[in-house]
Amino acid sequence: MPSLAPILLVEDNPNDIELTLAAMEEIHIANHIDIAHDGAEALDYIYRRGAHTGRTSPSPAVILLDLKMPKVDGLEVLQSIKQDPQLKDIPMVMLTSSREESDLCASYALGVNAYVVKPVGADEFIAAIKKLGVFWALLNETPANPQR
Amino acid sequence: MRKSGLIVFVGGLLLFVGSVFCGGLYWWQTGQMEKSLREREISRVNALTFSTTQIYRRVINDLQLFADNHALQDYLNNGEPAALQRARNYAQDFSRLHPDYDQVRYLDGLGHEIVRINQGGIVVPPDQLQNKWHRPYFQQAKILPRGQIYISALNLNGENNAIERPLKPMLRFAMPAFDDNDRQRGICIINLLADDIFTAFRSYASFYHQRARVLNSNGYWLKAATPGMEWGFMLPDRAGQTVARTAPRMWRKLKHDTTGQIRHAGGLFTWRRFTPSDTGPGPIEAEDKFLIIASEVSANEWNALFSPIRNSFISVALILGVLNLTGLWLFLSNRKSQRELDRFFTVNRDLLCISNFAGVFKKLNPAWSDVLGYSVNEMLNHPVTDFIHPEDLERTRAEISRLATGDETIAFENRYRARDGTYHWLQWSARAVPEEKRIYAAARDISIRKRSEIQIEQLNQELQQHTISLEAANQELESFSYTVSHDLRAPLRHINGFVGLLQRHLGDGVDDKGQHYMETISSAAKQMGMLIDDLLSFSRMARAHISLTKVDHKALIDEVIHTGNYDDISPAMDWQRHDLPETIADRSMLRQVWANLIDNAVKYSRRSPAPRIEIGGRVDKTSDETVFYVRDNGVGFDMQYVDKLFGVFQRLHSAAEFEGTGIGLASVRRIITRHGGRTWAEGRIGEGATIHFTLPRIPRNPRSPETNLDPG
């Protein structure tokens, strides 16, 4: 049986990382959650290069992506992946504070699968993360992704 | 242009002189004609008189011959019948010789006709001979001495006491006959048909014999213009026909002067007195003291004589007059148009000039002095280049060359230096007249316009700068909002999130106070989140582009109520919805308005036992707007603080009483104001509040600077 696809969380803020991980724990997700601290690292991870050369895990089941990050921001990562024929099938979910219309439009134009605004309230945040995890990791089907 | 005026003037002068000359000519001509006529009339009268004299003389001569002829003398001396017969023959021959002798007679001393030959040599037989003793001519002649002759008055012949008809004017010449013993033995008479006198006029006056007139010494016509005027002294029905009566003044003259010529009755009357008694060699006893022999030019004839020349003169005069007037009129109008042109040139505010092809000023109007300050003399005969701005010299020269080839200049601009050294922008239109080698040009001082243009250019640039900086500011505001939206929310989320984790982590081991503290932190963070959201949306909405469409408010409110989940909040809400007119507005913004207002109404009336919300609207024709309202029967507010109601983040209730940030009504006011409407509110504590707003029928132009700064 192939190993379970991981969930890639691309987030630069450690607090947000901690909150998200805590929420994921509550739903006892089996998938491993990998972290990339910025867009560059996310791309390295996806392409198995740089610090992530030699990664053997399959392509992520879902990439949870923040918008505003140093170096390479969320939209650039989105664009890179969605424009790569090999990788475009990977579900990508924008997970961000911004409700700006322009960000929404830009993301959807690039082919984002979902766009979720991080709720400010704690309960809501945890609930949202849970829902995301359950849906994308467990419920959602994607075409079989070959080992890259 | 002066030349034609001179020509007209000279022409007019010539015409005038010509007219005067013609007039003089006419006057002289007429004078000459009259003079000639008068002279001719005088000579005619003289001729008529001569003719008459000749006739009288002839008859007198014949009478003498008759009286002295041998045959008669023989008879008178010896009374022989043969002598008588010879005398008779003689008389007959005589008569035959002179058809105008009506009778040739010899009467004896007692008046018996002895010899009588009627006209044409007809011997009257003795049994028809009459006695003429009582006749005046017999009586008169009888007493004459030897050699004297009696001439009767020229009158009409009468027979048997009646005037013989047809009228027979007669003159009787009588002479006593003496024998060798000097004894008077009767008289000889010749009856002359006086018509012969008048007939003789024809030979002497030819065509003009009709003018001949004869009057006797009493003023009666013997020959008049019309036969009906003649013989007034013999015919009773013509008794009044005497010049003495009809023309007394003329008669006075006629009586007084032996000869004369007067204008009478529109004609000319020329006369000469004929004295029969002067016709003889010897003494004559004449009944007629004198006769007036005249020639009368009737008024018609007079006019007929002079009218042709008068008519031709009048025609000529008229023609000349018309030509004169035309010439005068042309001259005057030429002068007038000349004056007008001069004045036009002088008065014109534009700078008019004439230059030659070398660009030297040949003529300038006074406007040049007014605008540039030089006297006209300072500029005349100077090249235009003396005054033109150095930068414009090349262009101007090129333009002058172009003009010289026949092209027009329509709006050429260059700078001229005024006397005070400043430069004026002039705009030119010009045309060349190649035959004269002259350029006719008009310029306008457009310095003011030029300055305005430059100013406008500057202002435009400033405006562009402003627009650019405004857009830049707008961009900054955008990115600011973006930053706020993103970066401020993250820490809030963290606060909330970790408090939540903390709560979970601590679980039941938290005492009430601890729990309370954590909840306070959480709610404070939530509040901040709401404030940030509200502020962001308020700011965004203030900048957002208004797109106007027809808005169905009823449908909007349906949406708002549907999505608002008000049934959960206030299940017993009584919605009173009246019909709402459609208006032109921005749909999404109005949705916000209704959402805010209904939210408020629901929120503030949820404590009421029977909450009711009334929504309505009507068109106000006088102010050309639609007025809407939302009325609730909730807690209301104190009208004392109504001014604060629409303020940003202003609240009239504490957060403990009612949640909210206080931005709802501020947003409503902002949106409605941007549409050009008004907002106001009324309320009563404990009874409820009504919020009103208006939308104008024609909303404010969305492109006006106030509503839109970004191109949308």
PDB file of C-alpha atoms in Angstrom, chain B residues 99-103 116 118-119 153-159 162-172 191-196 198 231 234-235:
ATOM      1  CA  PRO B  99     -63.645 140.481-112.350  1.00  0.00           C
ATOM      2  CA  ASP B 100     -63.519 141.906-108.857  1.00  0.00           C
ATOM      3  CA  TYR B 101     -65.518 144.942-109.987  1.00  0.00           C
ATOM      4  CA  ASP B 102     -69.015 144.055-109.029  1.00  0.00           C
ATOM      5  CA  GLN B 103     -70.391 147.110-110.781  1.00  0.00           C
ATOM      6  CA  ARG B 116     -74.097 149.995-115.358  1.00  0.00           C
ATOM      7  CA  ASN B 118     -72.349 144.209-113.615  1.00  0.00           C
ATOM      8  CA  GLN B 119     -69.637 141.835-112.819  1.00  0.00           C
ATOM      9  CA  ALA B 153     -66.831 152.051 -95.646  1.00  0.00           C
ATOM     10  CA  LEU B 154     -65.969 148.489 -96.219  1.00  0.00           C
ATOM     11  CA  ASN B 155     -69.197 146.770 -95.434  1.00  0.00           C
ATOM     12  CA  LEU B 156     -71.691 144.243 -96.649  1.00  0.00           C
ATOM     13  CA  ASN B 157     -73.781 144.794 -99.663  1.00  0.00           C
ATOM     14  CA  GLY B 158     -77.451 145.210 -99.078  1.00  0.00           C
ATOM     15  CA  GLU B 159     -80.387 144.875-101.451  1.00  0.00           C
ATOM     16  CA  ALA B 162     -81.588 143.542 -96.402  1.00  0.00           C
ATOM     17  CA  ILE B 163     -78.126 142.215 -96.284  1.00  0.00           C
ATOM     18  CA  GLU B 164     -77.394 140.333 -99.409  1.00  0.00           C
ATOM     19  CA  ARG B 165     -76.738 136.692 -98.845  1.00  0.00           C
ATOM     20  CA  PRO B 166     -74.314 135.216 -99.357  1.00  0.00           C
ATOM     21  CA  LEU B 167     -72.433 137.998 -97.645  1.00  0.00           C
ATOM     22  CA  LYS B 168     -70.812 140.276-100.094  1.00  0.00           C
ATOM     23  CA  PRO B 169     -68.235 142.669 -98.658  1.00  0.00           C
ATOM     24  CA  MET B 170     -68.194 145.730-100.778  1.00  0.00           C
ATOM     25  CA  LEU B 171     -66.239 148.886-101.219  1.00  0.00           C
ATOM     26  CA  ARG B 172     -67.613 151.689-103.333  1.00  0.00           C
ATOM     27  CA  ASN B 191     -68.122 148.641-106.663  1.00  0.00           C
ATOM     28  CA  LEU B 192     -65.253 146.571-105.589  1.00  0.00           C
ATOM     29  CA  LEU B 193     -65.771 143.104-104.231  1.00  0.00           C
ATOM     30  CA  ALA B 194     -63.824 143.586-101.086  1.00  0.00           C
ATOM     31  CA  ASP B 195     -63.231 139.895-100.839  1.00  0.00           C
ATOM     32  CA  ASP B 196     -60.628 140.530-103.408  1.00  0.00           C
ATOM     33  CA  PHE B 198     -58.790 139.300 -98.570  1.00  0.00           C
ATOM     34  CA  TRP B 231     -69.470 142.187 -89.816  1.00  0.00           C
ATOM     35  CA  MET B 234     -73.942 145.035 -90.028  1.00  0.00           C
ATOM     36  CA  LEU B 235     -75.433 141.894 -88.678  1.00  0.00           C
TER      37      LEU B 235
END
